mmCIF file of C-alpha atoms and ligand atoms in Angstrom:
data_model
loop_
_atom_site.group_PDB
_atom_site.id
_atom_site.type_symbol
_atom_site.label_atom_id
_atom_site.label_comp_id
_atom_site.label_asym_id
_atom_site.label_seq_id
_atom_site.Cartn_x
_atom_site.Cartn_y
_atom_site.Cartn_z
ATOM 1 C CA MET C 255 14.346 -10.359 -60.382
ATOM 2 C CA THR C 256 10.754 -9.447 -61.327
ATOM 3 C CA GLN C 257 9.924 -12.162 -59.172
ATOM 4 C CA HIS C 258 11.956 -11.178 -56.143
ATOM 5 C CA SER C 259 10.671 -7.835 -55.924
ATOM 6 C CA ARG C 260 6.935 -8.850 -56.230
ATOM 7 C CA LYS C 261 7.138 -11.478 -53.581
ATOM 8 C CA GLN C 262 8.747 -8.966 -51.103
ATOM 9 C CA PRO C 263 5.810 -6.374 -50.647
ATOM 10 C CA LEU C 264 3.437 -9.366 -50.402
ATOM 11 C CA ALA C 265 5.400 -10.633 -47.524
ATOM 12 C CA MET C 266 5.539 -7.107 -46.122
ATOM 13 C CA GLY C 267 1.917 -6.997 -46.429
ATOM 14 C CA PHE C 268 0.933 -9.851 -45.002
ATOM 15 C CA ILE C 269 3.279 -9.251 -41.649
ATOM 16 C CA ALA C 270 1.947 -5.698 -41.311
ATOM 17 C CA LEU C 271 -1.700 -7.318 -41.297
ATOM 18 C CA LEU C 272 -0.617 -9.954 -38.478
ATOM 19 C CA VAL C 273 1.477 -6.730 -36.634
ATOM 20 C CA VAL C 274 -2.152 -5.083 -37.242
ATOM 21 C CA THR C 275 -4.303 -7.794 -35.912
ATOM 22 C CA LEU C 276 -2.173 -8.572 -33.172
ATOM 23 C CA HIS C 277 -2.139 -4.884 -32.079
ATOM 24 C CA GLN C 278 -5.827 -4.732 -32.251
ATOM 25 C CA SER C 279 -6.447 -7.721 -30.589
ATOM 26 C CA PHE C 280 -4.327 -6.243 -27.734
ATOM 27 C CA ALA C 281 -5.816 -3.082 -27.534
ATOM 28 C CA ALA C 282 -9.231 -4.063 -27.460
ATOM 29 C CA THR C 283 -8.517 -5.575 -23.883
ATOM 30 C CA ASP C 284 -6.819 -2.148 -22.853
ATOM 31 C CA ALA C 285 -9.297 -0.066 -24.135
ATOM 32 C CA PRO C 286 -10.488 2.261 -21.532
ATOM 33 C CA PRO C 287 -13.936 1.625 -19.555
ATOM 34 C CA THR C 288 -16.549 3.994 -20.779
ATOM 35 C CA VAL C 289 -17.255 4.997 -16.962
ATOM 36 C CA THR C 290 -14.142 6.064 -15.185
ATOM 37 C CA PRO C 291 -14.426 4.449 -11.550
ATOM 38 C CA PRO C 292 -13.443 7.091 -8.490
ATOM 39 C CA ALA C 293 -9.727 7.312 -7.957
ATOM 40 C CA PRO C 294 -8.553 4.320 -5.925
ATOM 41 C CA PRO C 295 -7.006 5.029 -2.524
ATOM 42 C CA ALA C 296 -2.973 5.031 -2.265
ATOM 43 C CA ARG C 297 -1.302 1.778 -2.073
ATOM 44 C CA PRO C 298 -0.432 1.177 1.750
ATOM 45 C CA GLU C 299 3.151 0.878 2.542
ATOM 46 C CA ARG C 300 4.663 -2.777 3.063
ATOM 47 C CA GLY C 301 5.369 -3.393 6.656
ATOM 48 C CA SER C 302 7.580 -6.040 8.318
ATOM 49 C CA TYR C 303 5.979 -7.975 11.614
ATOM 50 C CA ASN C 304 7.505 -10.777 13.471
ATOM 51 C CA VAL C 305 6.432 -12.405 16.392
ATOM 52 C CA THR C 306 8.865 -13.929 18.652
ATOM 53 C CA ASN C 307 8.016 -16.315 21.185
ATOM 54 C CA GLY C 308 8.905 -16.976 24.965
ATOM 55 C CA ASN C 309 12.446 -18.225 24.537
ATOM 56 C CA GLY C 310 13.359 -15.270 21.809
ATOM 57 C CA THR C 311 12.882 -17.450 18.668
ATOM 58 C CA THR C 312 10.925 -16.281 15.722
ATOM 59 C CA CYS C 313 7.748 -18.265 14.997
ATOM 60 C CA LEU C 314 5.940 -16.077 12.833
ATOM 61 C CA MET C 315 7.029 -13.451 10.241
ATOM 62 C CA ALA C 316 4.691 -11.594 8.057
ATOM 63 C CA GLN C 317 5.346 -8.747 5.356
ATOM 64 C CA MET C 318 2.656 -7.236 3.909
ATOM 65 C CA GLY C 319 1.179 -3.672 3.045
ATOM 66 C CA LEU C 320 -2.564 -3.676 4.500
ATOM 67 C CA GLN C 321 -5.663 -2.002 3.745
ATOM 68 C CA LEU C 322 -8.541 -2.139 6.068
ATOM 69 C CA ASN C 323 -12.067 -1.626 4.235
ATOM 70 C CA VAL C 324 -14.914 -1.218 7.077
ATOM 71 C CA SER C 325 -18.526 -0.191 6.162
ATOM 72 C CA ILE C 326 -19.734 1.708 9.171
ATOM 73 C CA ASN C 327 -23.273 2.882 10.040
ATOM 74 C CA SER C 328 -23.002 6.323 10.108
ATOM 75 C CA ALA C 329 -24.761 8.369 13.007
ATOM 76 C CA THR C 330 -27.146 10.132 9.947
ATOM 77 C CA MET C 331 -29.894 8.651 8.859
ATOM 78 C CA ILE C 332 -31.892 9.723 6.460
ATOM 79 C CA ASN C 333 -35.886 8.453 6.824
ATOM 80 C CA ALA C 334 -35.092 5.849 9.193
ATOM 81 C CA THR C 335 -32.697 4.223 7.121
ATOM 82 C CA VAL C 336 -29.068 3.975 8.144
ATOM 83 C CA ILE C 337 -26.383 5.448 5.753
ATOM 84 C CA LYS C 338 -23.307 3.231 5.336
ATOM 85 C CA THR C 339 -19.683 4.993 4.819
ATOM 86 C CA LEU C 340 -16.540 3.464 3.726
ATOM 87 C CA TRP C 341 -13.648 3.875 5.935
ATOM 88 C CA ILE C 342 -10.422 2.884 4.122
ATOM 89 C CA LEU C 343 -7.546 2.769 6.287
ATOM 90 C CA ASN C 344 -3.906 2.201 5.073
ATOM 91 C CA LEU C 345 -1.704 0.828 8.135
ATOM 92 C CA GLN C 346 1.310 2.773 8.258
ATOM 93 C CA PRO C 347 4.218 0.429 9.148
ATOM 94 C CA ASN C 348 6.069 2.794 11.500
ATOM 95 C CA LEU C 349 3.148 3.836 13.402
ATOM 96 C CA THR C 350 2.017 0.162 13.739
ATOM 97 C CA ARG C 351 3.128 -2.016 16.780
ATOM 98 C CA SER C 352 3.282 -5.832 16.343
ATOM 99 C CA SER C 353 2.984 -8.450 18.594
ATOM 100 C CA GLY C 354 1.377 -12.017 19.307
ATOM 101 C CA SER C 355 1.953 -15.366 20.206
ATOM 102 C CA CYS C 356 2.348 -18.758 18.898
ATOM 103 C CA ASP C 357 1.839 -22.196 20.305
ATOM 104 C CA SER C 358 2.124 -25.821 18.745
ATOM 105 C CA GLU C 359 -1.015 -25.593 16.467
ATOM 106 C CA SER C 360 -1.978 -21.666 16.287
ATOM 107 C CA ALA C 361 -0.001 -18.440 15.728
ATOM 108 C CA THR C 362 -1.369 -15.128 16.491
ATOM 109 C CA LEU C 363 -0.405 -11.559 15.045
ATOM 110 C CA TRP C 364 -1.722 -8.436 16.938
ATOM 111 C CA LEU C 365 -1.289 -5.223 15.332
ATOM 112 C CA SER C 366 -2.150 -1.609 16.898
ATOM 113 C CA THR C 367 -2.319 1.161 15.383
ATOM 114 C CA ASP C 368 -3.802 4.864 15.843
ATOM 115 C CA GLU C 369 -2.502 5.036 19.454
ATOM 116 C CA ASN C 370 -4.469 1.761 20.466
ATOM 117 C CA LYS C 371 -7.727 3.113 18.673
ATOM 118 C CA THR C 372 -7.344 0.643 16.147
ATOM 119 C CA ASN C 373 -6.249 -3.197 17.276
ATOM 120 C CA LEU C 374 -6.067 -6.239 14.572
ATOM 121 C CA THR C 375 -5.409 -9.632 14.458
ATOM 122 C CA PHE C 376 -4.819 -12.571 12.001
ATOM 123 C CA LEU C 377 -5.266 -16.484 13.389
ATOM 124 C CA PHE C 378 -3.183 -18.856 11.686
ATOM 125 C CA SER C 379 -4.075 -22.545 12.387
ATOM 126 C CA MET C 380 -2.548 -25.395 10.776
ATOM 127 C CA ASN C 381 -4.016 -28.755 9.720
ATOM 128 C CA ALA C 382 -1.130 -31.393 10.694
ATOM 129 C CA THR C 383 -3.152 -34.057 8.670
ATOM 130 C CA SER C 384 -2.826 -32.293 5.274
ATOM 131 C CA SER C 385 0.412 -30.529 6.324
ATOM 132 C CA LYS C 386 -1.286 -27.101 5.536
ATOM 133 C CA PHE C 387 -1.377 -23.999 7.532
ATOM 134 C CA TYR C 388 -4.034 -20.898 6.708
ATOM 135 C CA LEU C 389 -5.483 -17.696 7.834
ATOM 136 C CA SER C 390 -8.636 -18.770 10.024
ATOM 137 C CA GLY C 391 -9.511 -15.657 11.582
ATOM 138 C CA VAL C 392 -9.273 -12.213 11.695
ATOM 139 C CA SER C 393 -10.430 -9.508 14.048
ATOM 140 C CA LEU C 394 -11.248 -5.943 14.554
ATOM 141 C CA ASN C 395 -11.455 -3.443 17.152
ATOM 142 C CA ALA C 396 -11.375 0.082 16.328
ATOM 143 C CA THR C 397 -12.368 3.324 18.324
ATOM 144 C CA ARG C 398 -14.056 5.895 15.947
ATOM 145 C CA PRO C 399 -15.173 9.465 16.720
ATOM 146 C CA ASP C 400 -18.673 8.677 15.768
ATOM 147 C CA THR C 401 -18.892 4.758 16.620
ATOM 148 C CA GLN C 402 -17.121 1.709 17.614
ATOM 149 C CA VAL C 403 -16.322 -0.976 15.161
ATOM 150 C CA SER C 404 -16.013 -4.682 16.103
ATOM 151 C CA GLU C 405 -15.644 -7.063 13.213
ATOM 152 C CA SER C 406 -14.631 -10.843 13.609
ATOM 153 C CA ASN C 407 -14.735 -13.913 11.716
ATOM 154 C CA HIS C 408 -13.190 -17.173 12.918
ATOM 155 C CA SER C 409 -13.934 -19.579 9.917
ATOM 156 C CA LEU C 410 -12.007 -18.315 7.426
ATOM 157 C CA ASP C 411 -9.471 -20.165 5.149
ATOM 158 C CA TYR C 412 -7.124 -17.738 3.400
ATOM 159 C CA LEU C 413 -3.387 -17.791 2.508
ATOM 160 C CA ARG C 414 -3.420 -21.538 2.380
ATOM 161 C CA GLY C 415 0.374 -22.772 2.497
ATOM 162 C CA THR C 416 2.118 -25.583 3.235
ATOM 163 C CA LEU C 417 3.926 -26.320 6.383
ATOM 164 C CA GLY C 418 7.731 -25.530 6.008
ATOM 165 C CA ARG C 419 7.005 -23.099 3.321
ATOM 166 C CA SER C 420 5.484 -19.596 3.223
ATOM 167 C CA TYR C 421 2.952 -18.191 1.555
ATOM 168 C CA MET C 422 3.475 -15.167 -1.141
ATOM 169 C CA CYS C 423 1.336 -13.037 -3.055
ATOM 170 C CA ARG C 424 2.532 -9.996 -4.763
ATOM 171 C CA GLU C 425 -0.722 -8.883 -6.318
ATOM 172 C CA GLU C 426 -3.531 -7.219 -4.544
ATOM 173 C CA GLN C 427 -5.605 -9.837 -3.005
ATOM 174 C CA THR C 428 -8.893 -8.989 -1.112
ATOM 175 C CA LEU C 429 -9.781 -10.821 2.328
ATOM 176 C CA ALA C 430 -13.471 -10.633 3.011
ATOM 177 C CA VAL C 431 -13.936 -11.159 6.489
ATOM 178 C CA THR C 432 -17.590 -10.151 7.159
ATOM 179 C CA SER C 433 -20.384 -8.428 5.055
ATOM 180 C CA ASP C 434 -18.726 -5.296 6.354
ATOM 181 C CA PHE C 435 -15.102 -5.831 6.708
ATOM 182 C CA SER C 436 -12.261 -6.987 4.360
ATOM 183 C CA VAL C 437 -8.481 -6.414 3.983
ATOM 184 C CA ASN C 438 -6.636 -5.754 0.991
ATOM 185 C CA THR C 439 -2.887 -7.092 1.027
ATOM 186 C CA PHE C 440 -0.184 -6.247 -1.221
ATOM 187 C CA GLN C 441 3.137 -7.417 -1.792
ATOM 188 C CA LEU C 442 1.914 -10.466 0.785
ATOM 189 C CA GLN C 443 4.546 -12.949 2.136
ATOM 190 C CA VAL C 444 3.886 -14.702 5.398
ATOM 191 C CA GLN C 445 4.688 -17.906 7.307
ATOM 192 C CA PRO C 446 3.473 -18.565 10.558
ATOM 193 C CA PHE C 447 5.111 -22.133 11.624
ATOM 194 C CA ASN C 448 8.269 -23.907 11.262
ATOM 195 C CA LEU C 449 10.503 -20.896 10.559
ATOM 196 C CA THR C 450 14.330 -21.617 10.748
ATOM 197 C CA GLY C 451 16.662 -19.319 11.453
ATOM 198 C CA ASP C 452 14.778 -16.248 11.010
ATOM 199 C CA GLN C 453 13.962 -16.872 7.463
ATOM 200 C CA PHE C 454 11.270 -17.666 5.014
ATOM 201 C CA GLY C 455 10.911 -20.886 3.964
ATOM 202 C CA THR C 456 10.453 -21.670 0.060
ATOM 203 C CA ALA C 457 7.454 -19.104 -1.108
ATOM 204 C CA GLU C 458 4.499 -20.560 -2.570
ATOM 205 C CA GLU C 459 2.893 -18.192 -4.861
ATOM 206 C CA CYS C 460 -0.676 -17.314 -5.243
ATOM 207 C CA GLN C 461 -2.619 -18.080 -8.195
ATOM 208 C CA LEU C 462 -3.375 -14.514 -9.146
ATOM 209 C CA ASP C 463 0.634 -13.828 -9.546
ATOM 210 C CA GLU C 464 0.550 -17.163 -11.588
ATOM 211 C CA ASP C 465 -2.033 -15.677 -13.950
ATOM 212 C CA ASP C 466 0.015 -12.498 -14.018
ATOM 213 C CA MET C 467 2.866 -14.384 -15.503
ATOM 214 C CA LEU C 468 0.839 -16.188 -17.973
ATOM 215 C CA ILE C 469 0.402 -12.444 -19.898
ATOM 216 C CA PRO C 470 4.146 -12.544 -20.780
ATOM 217 C CA ILE C 471 4.367 -16.047 -21.802
ATOM 218 C CA ILE C 472 1.102 -15.409 -24.208
ATOM 219 C CA VAL C 473 2.845 -12.299 -25.436
ATOM 220 C CA GLY C 474 6.384 -14.103 -26.132
ATOM 221 C CA GLY C 475 4.115 -16.954 -27.450
ATOM 222 C CA ALA C 476 2.403 -15.029 -30.253
ATOM 223 C CA LEU C 477 5.444 -13.266 -31.138
ATOM 224 C CA ALA C 478 7.209 -16.715 -31.340
ATOM 225 C CA VAL C 479 4.621 -17.794 -33.872
ATOM 226 C CA LEU C 480 4.965 -14.692 -35.900
ATOM 227 C CA VAL C 481 8.578 -14.826 -36.416
ATOM 228 C CA LEU C 482 8.158 -18.584 -37.500
ATOM 229 C CA VAL C 483 5.319 -17.182 -39.948
ATOM 230 C CA VAL C 484 8.066 -14.327 -41.158
ATOM 231 C CA LEU C 485 10.305 -17.021 -41.559
ATOM 232 C CA VAL C 486 8.167 -19.329 -43.238
ATOM 233 C CA ALA C 487 7.209 -16.647 -45.552
ATOM 234 C CA TYR C 488 10.757 -15.496 -46.218
ATOM 235 C CA LEU C 489 11.789 -18.994 -46.980
ATOM 236 C CA ILE C 490 9.053 -20.161 -49.379
ATOM 237 C CA GLY C 491 9.770 -16.455 -51.290
ATOM 238 C CA ARG C 492 13.334 -17.326 -51.245
ATOM 239 C CA LYS C 493 13.093 -20.748 -52.670
ATOM 240 C CA ARG C 494 10.560 -19.292 -55.360
ATOM 241 C CA SER C 495 12.781 -16.810 -56.412
ATOM 242 C CA HIS C 496 15.757 -19.418 -56.572
ATOM 243 C CA ALA C 497 13.848 -21.795 -58.900
ATOM 244 C CA GLY C 498 12.756 -18.731 -61.108
ATOM 245 C CA TYR C 499 16.752 -18.085 -61.779
ATOM 246 C CA GLN C 500 17.289 -21.789 -62.505
ATOM 247 C CA THR C 501 14.681 -21.834 -65.244
ATOM 248 C CA ILE C 502 16.255 -18.939 -66.913
HETATM 249 C C1 NAG U 1253 11.915 -22.550 22.450
HETATM 250 O O1 NAG U 1253 12.403 -23.044 21.180
HETATM 251 C C2 NAG U 1253 11.845 -24.235 20.725
HETATM 252 C C3 NAG U 1253 12.506 -24.235 19.349
HETATM 253 O O2 NAG U 1253 13.949 -23.197 19.019
HETATM 254 C C4 NAG U 1253 10.989 -24.701 20.692
HETATM 255 O O3 NAG U 1253 10.759 -26.210 20.907
HETATM 256 C C5 NAG U 1253 10.577 -24.576 22.690
HETATM 257 O O4 NAG U 1253 9.021 -25.054 22.486
HETATM 258 C C6 NAG U 1253 10.671 -23.153 23.072
HETATM 259 N N1 NAG U 1253 10.263 -22.881 24.417
HETATM 260 C C7 NAG U 1253 9.490 -22.266 25.115
HETATM 261 C C8 NAG U 1253 9.166 -21.662 26.025
HETATM 262 O O5 NAG U 1253 8.965 -21.235 23.844
HETATM 263 C C1 NAG U 1254 -14.375 -1.493 -0.013
HETATM 264 O O1 NAG U 1254 -15.402 -2.777 0.044
HETATM 265 C C2 NAG U 1254 -16.687 -2.179 -0.795
HETATM 266 C C3 NAG U 1254 -17.567 -3.594 -0.732
HETATM 267 O O2 NAG U 1254 -17.876 -3.130 0.746
HETATM 268 C C4 NAG U 1254 -16.499 -2.020 -2.250
HETATM 269 O O3 NAG U 1254 -17.398 -1.238 -3.335
HETATM 270 C C5 NAG U 1254 -15.216 -1.163 -2.509
HETATM 271 O O4 NAG U 1254 -14.867 -1.155 -3.689
HETATM 272 C C6 NAG U 1254 -13.967 -1.646 -1.401
HETATM 273 N N1 NAG U 1254 -12.534 -0.531 -1.862
HETATM 274 C C7 NAG U 1254 -11.667 -1.074 -1.721
HETATM 275 C C8 NAG U 1254 -10.593 0.142 -1.410
HETATM 276 O O5 NAG U 1254 -11.131 -1.988 -1.530
HETATM 277 C C1 NAG U 1255 -38.037 10.770 3.027
HETATM 278 O O1 NAG U 1255 -39.602 10.728 3.294
HETATM 279 C C2 NAG U 1255 -40.077 11.697 2.588
HETATM 280 C C3 NAG U 1255 -41.445 11.969 2.918
HETATM 281 O O2 NAG U 1255 -42.057 10.399 3.564
HETATM 282 C C4 NAG U 1255 -39.936 11.682 1.093
HETATM 283 O O3 NAG U 1255 -40.684 12.605 0.550
HETATM 284 C C5 NAG U 1255 -38.735 11.553 0.610
HETATM 285 O O4 NAG U 1255 -38.740 11.293 -0.455
HETATM 286 C C6 NAG U 1255 -37.674 10.767 1.042
HETATM 287 N N1 NAG U 1255 -36.416 10.532 1.088
HETATM 288 C C7 NAG U 1255 -35.634 9.823 0.817
HETATM 289 C C8 NAG U 1255 -34.056 9.970 0.687
HETATM 290 O O5 NAG U 1255 -35.980 8.608 0.546
HETATM 291 C C1 NAG U 1256 6.071 7.334 9.177
HETATM 292 O O1 NAG U 1256 6.382 7.226 7.859
HETATM 293 C C2 NAG U 1256 5.912 8.259 6.586
HETATM 294 C C3 NAG U 1256 6.137 7.916 5.357
HETATM 295 O O2 NAG U 1256 7.220 6.803 5.165
HETATM 296 C C4 NAG U 1256 6.783 9.653 7.351
HETATM 297 O O3 NAG U 1256 5.976 10.422 6.485
HETATM 298 C C5 NAG U 1256 6.415 9.487 8.645
HETATM 299 O O4 NAG U 1256 6.936 11.021 9.270
HETATM 300 C C6 NAG U 1256 6.983 8.996 9.424
HETATM 301 N N1 NAG U 1256 6.673 8.931 10.901
HETATM 302 C C7 NAG U 1256 7.408 8.468 12.031
HETATM 303 C C8 NAG U 1256 6.795 8.867 13.478
HETATM 304 O O5 NAG U 1256 8.278 8.074 11.931
HETATM 305 C C1 NAG U 1257 -1.093 0.711 23.705
HETATM 306 O O1 NAG U 1257 -1.295 -0.233 24.510
HETATM 307 C C2 NAG U 1257 0.133 -1.065 24.723
HETATM 308 C C3 NAG U 1257 -0.227 -2.362 25.232
HETATM 309 O O2 NAG U 1257 -1.247 -2.407 26.278
HETATM 310 C C4 NAG U 1257 0.747 -0.146 25.800
HETATM 311 O O3 NAG U 1257 1.915 -0.409 26.075
HETATM 312 C C5 NAG U 1257 0.684 1.217 25.201
HETATM 313 O O4 NAG U 1257 1.456 2.449 26.057
HETATM 314 C C6 NAG U 1257 -0.384 1.808 24.625
HETATM 315 N N1 NAG U 1257 -0.392 3.178 24.073
HETATM 316 C C7 NAG U 1257 -1.049 3.963 24.061
HETATM 317 C C8 NAG U 1257 -1.134 5.279 23.292
HETATM 318 O O5 NAG U 1257 -2.385 4.103 25.007
HETATM 319 C C1 NAG U 1258 -11.999 -7.030 20.165
HETATM 320 O O1 NAG U 1258 -12.868 -7.185 21.377
HETATM 321 C C2 NAG U 1258 -13.381 -8.762 21.653
HETATM 322 C C3 NAG U 1258 -14.420 -8.544 22.234
HETATM 323 O O2 NAG U 1258 -13.460 -7.912 23.574
HETATM 324 C C4 NAG U 1258 -12.321 -9.186 21.689
HETATM 325 O O3 NAG U 1258 -12.575 -10.885 22.243
HETATM 326 C C5 NAG U 1258 -11.198 -9.513 20.723
HETATM 327 O O4 NAG U 1258 -10.449 -10.195 20.741
HETATM 328 C C6 NAG U 1258 -11.005 -8.200 20.373
HETATM 329 N N1 NAG U 1258 -9.839 -7.942 18.836
HETATM 330 C C7 NAG U 1258 -9.017 -7.310 18.832
HETATM 331 C C8 NAG U 1258 -8.218 -7.532 17.739
HETATM 332 O O5 NAG U 1258 -8.354 -6.822 19.886
HETATM 333 C C1 NAG U 1259 -7.313 -31.442 7.778
HETATM 334 O O1 NAG U 1259 -6.930 -31.896 6.093
HETATM 335 C C2 NAG U 1259 -7.584 -33.052 6.227
HETATM 336 C C3 NAG U 1259 -7.351 -33.761 5.060
HETATM 337 O O2 NAG U 1259 -6.847 -32.872 3.867
HETATM 338 C C4 NAG U 1259 -9.389 -32.900 5.907
HETATM 339 O O3 NAG U 1259 -9.804 -34.360 5.967
HETATM 340 C C5 NAG U 1259 -9.562 -32.040 7.188
HETATM 341 O O4 NAG U 1259 -11.155 -32.019 7.079
HETATM 342 C C6 NAG U 1259 -9.000 -31.172 7.587
HETATM 343 N N1 NAG U 1259 -9.182 -30.330 9.198
HETATM 344 C C7 NAG U 1259 -9.706 -28.969 8.971
HETATM 345 C C8 NAG U 1259 -10.000 -28.681 10.213
HETATM 346 O O5 NAG U 1259 -9.641 -28.552 8.259
HETATM 347 C C1 NAG U 1260 -6.693 -2.335 21.720
HETATM 348 O O1 NAG U 1260 -5.421 -2.601 22.241
HETATM 349 C C2 NAG U 1260 -5.266 -2.224 23.814
HETATM 350 C C3 NAG U 1260 -4.277 -2.650 24.143
HETATM 351 O O2 NAG U 1260 -4.587 -4.242 24.785
HETATM 352 C C4 NAG U 1260 -6.298 -1.763 24.468
HETATM 353 O O3 NAG U 1260 -5.941 -0.883 25.626
HETATM 354 C C5 NAG U 1260 -7.548 -0.763 23.606
HETATM 355 O O4 NAG U 1260 -8.428 -0.645 24.308
HETATM 356 C C6 NAG U 1260 -7.497 -1.622 22.335
HETATM 357 N N1 NAG U 1260 -8.320 -0.726 21.508
HETATM 358 C C7 NAG U 1260 -9.814 -1.440 21.009
HETATM 359 C C8 NAG U 1260 -10.415 -0.058 19.954
HETATM 360 O O5 NAG U 1260 -10.182 -2.083 21.490
HETATM 361 C C1 NAG U 1261 6.390 -28.129 11.549
HETATM 362 O O1 NAG U 1261 6.535 -27.724 12.687
HETATM 363 C C2 NAG U 1261 5.612 -28.805 13.532
HETATM 364 C C3 NAG U 1261 5.917 -28.594 15.283
HETATM 365 O O2 NAG U 1261 5.786 -27.472 15.258
HETATM 366 C C4 NAG U 1261 6.282 -30.399 13.442
HETATM 367 O O3 NAG U 1261 5.304 -31.314 13.820
HETATM 368 C C5 NAG U 1261 6.318 -30.455 12.023
HETATM 369 O O4 NAG U 1261 6.886 -31.982 11.146
HETATM 370 C C6 NAG U 1261 6.809 -29.551 10.804
HETATM 371 N N1 NAG U 1261 6.574 -29.622 9.628
HETATM 372 C C7 NAG U 1261 7.886 -29.248 8.853
HETATM 373 C C8 NAG U 1261 7.474 -29.548 7.221
HETATM 374 O O5 NAG U 1261 8.739 -28.880 8.879
HETATM 375 C C1 NAG U 1262 -17.060 -16.073 8.030
HETATM 376 O O1 NAG U 1262 -16.325 -16.448 6.634
HETATM 377 C C2 NAG U 1262 -17.022 -17.421 6.094
HETATM 378 C C3 NAG U 1262 -16.244 -17.989 4.967
HETATM 379 O O2 NAG U 1262 -15.344 -16.680 4.250
HETATM 380 C C4 NAG U 1262 -18.384 -17.018 5.439
HETATM 381 O O3 NAG U 1262 -18.961 -18.049 4.878
HETATM 382 C C5 NAG U 1262 -19.019 -16.592 7.207
HETATM 383 O O4 NAG U 1262 -20.398 -16.036 6.466
HETATM 384 C C6 NAG U 1262 -18.657 -15.304 7.498
HETATM 385 N N1 NAG U 1262 -19.453 -15.004 8.585
HETATM 386 C C7 NAG U 1262 -19.644 -13.750 9.028
HETATM 387 C C8 NAG U 1262 -20.315 -13.468 10.157
HETATM 388 O O5 NAG U 1262 -19.543 -12.758 7.916
HETATM 389 C C1 NAG U 1263 11.938 -9.579 11.050
HETATM 390 O O1 NAG U 1263 12.739 -10.312 10.769
HETATM 391 C C2 NAG U 1263 13.266 -10.290 9.696
HETATM 392 C C3 NAG U 1263 14.371 -11.456 9.644
HETATM 393 O O2 NAG U 1263 15.140 -11.730 10.833
HETATM 394 C C4 NAG U 1263 13.986 -9.184 9.958
HETATM 395 O O3 NAG U 1263 14.759 -8.568 8.280
HETATM 396 C C5 NAG U 1263 13.169 -7.718 9.841
HETATM 397 O O4 NAG U 1263 13.660 -6.556 10.161
HETATM 398 C C6 NAG U 1263 12.384 -8.289 11.236
HETATM 399 N N1 NAG U 1263 11.443 -7.147 11.146
HETATM 400 C C7 NAG U 1263 11.052 -6.250 12.300
HETATM 401 C C8 NAG U 1263 9.728 -5.253 12.379
HETATM 402 O O5 NAG U 1263 11.545 -6.477 13.425
#
């Protein structure tokens, strides 16, 4: 009996130690940074944008929240040095018109907002050899009170997916277009080719989402190890105490 009651606190102490070390290792990664960054802009609302071709079939479907990040040269200069200011624009789905066009090897999604003062296009291309589609170009034209913005790049390779499937990324993703312009996407799902019956094909998830799913797996694994350790400790304790009774 004395053996039994001495073993239990020991096992409990061991578990407590494990829990504390586990907690500390997690708390360390969650520790707040010493410098608090400025509050991030609000998350854009998720919009649904479709492109229909001449005979009424949907040829491109996209669902995403869009945030434009443009670095603009403001009119004010300090000592002949151009001052850049950041222009962050969340596209509001109910104020954004979408259209576009599709042909056999490319598909264009055209978005317009701000009473035609901001136009944005996404150009998707396909590589029939590798059976892949990808975002190959992004173009932005915007009229602002102080300036005219025109940024484009047609040698991009983003959102790569397999033909017949859709590309999906729940996490925020930053697509750098030029040195002064990037697009942040949120909860994105897109399919520019091979749509059947206005439905997305099987979704292919981006790496960011897969990394995200690793965290619960790691936590689950750690918990499983903990349970195993506790179980083994308990069994060893029980075996010893049983042995103790038998010798009496
Ligand atoms: C009409 O749709 C079919 C597929 O459903 C396509 O093969 C054909 O090219 C389309 N025609 C036009 C004019 O868009
Ligand atoms: C916008 O881009 C700049 C760099 O060009 C970056 O420092 C900033 O964090 C970005 N902001 C957002 C909200 O993406
Ligand atoms: C602008 O130039 C003046 C005189 O050359 C200098 O005193 C000042 O520090 C400069 N300001 C900045 C922000 O560079
Ligand atoms: C657009 O959506 C926003 C937020 O959902 C809402 O506040 C606004 O009234 C809507 N505007 C129009 C024109 O529907
Ligand atoms: C924006 O452009 C479209 C297409 O050219 C046109 O139909 C629409 O009337 C324009 N809207 C405004 C507010 O200028
Ligand atoms: C922006 O303007 C350029 C030059 O006029 C044009 O080639 C491009 O298609 C425009 N992009 C958008 C999104 O309207
Ligand atoms: C298409 O894919 C093939 C095979 O992966 C590759 O060799 C080729 O360079 C790709 N073409 C383009 C235009 O990306
Ligand atoms: C956006 O597109 C519309 C329709 O084609 C056009 O009237 C308008 O001038 C464009 N805006 C900019 C900033 O290029
Ligand atoms: C996708 O559509 C193209 C024609 O637009 C066709 O050649 C190709 O075989 C289709 N691929 C799949 C995987 O459905
Ligand atoms: C266009 O994008 C490619 C690939 O991201 C990059 O290497 C290139 O510098 C970009 N071009 C411009 C003008 O920003
Ligand atoms: C695009 O198509 C999907 C599937 O048919 C539909 O659920 C969605 O409402 C459409 N979006 C728009 C803006 O028409």
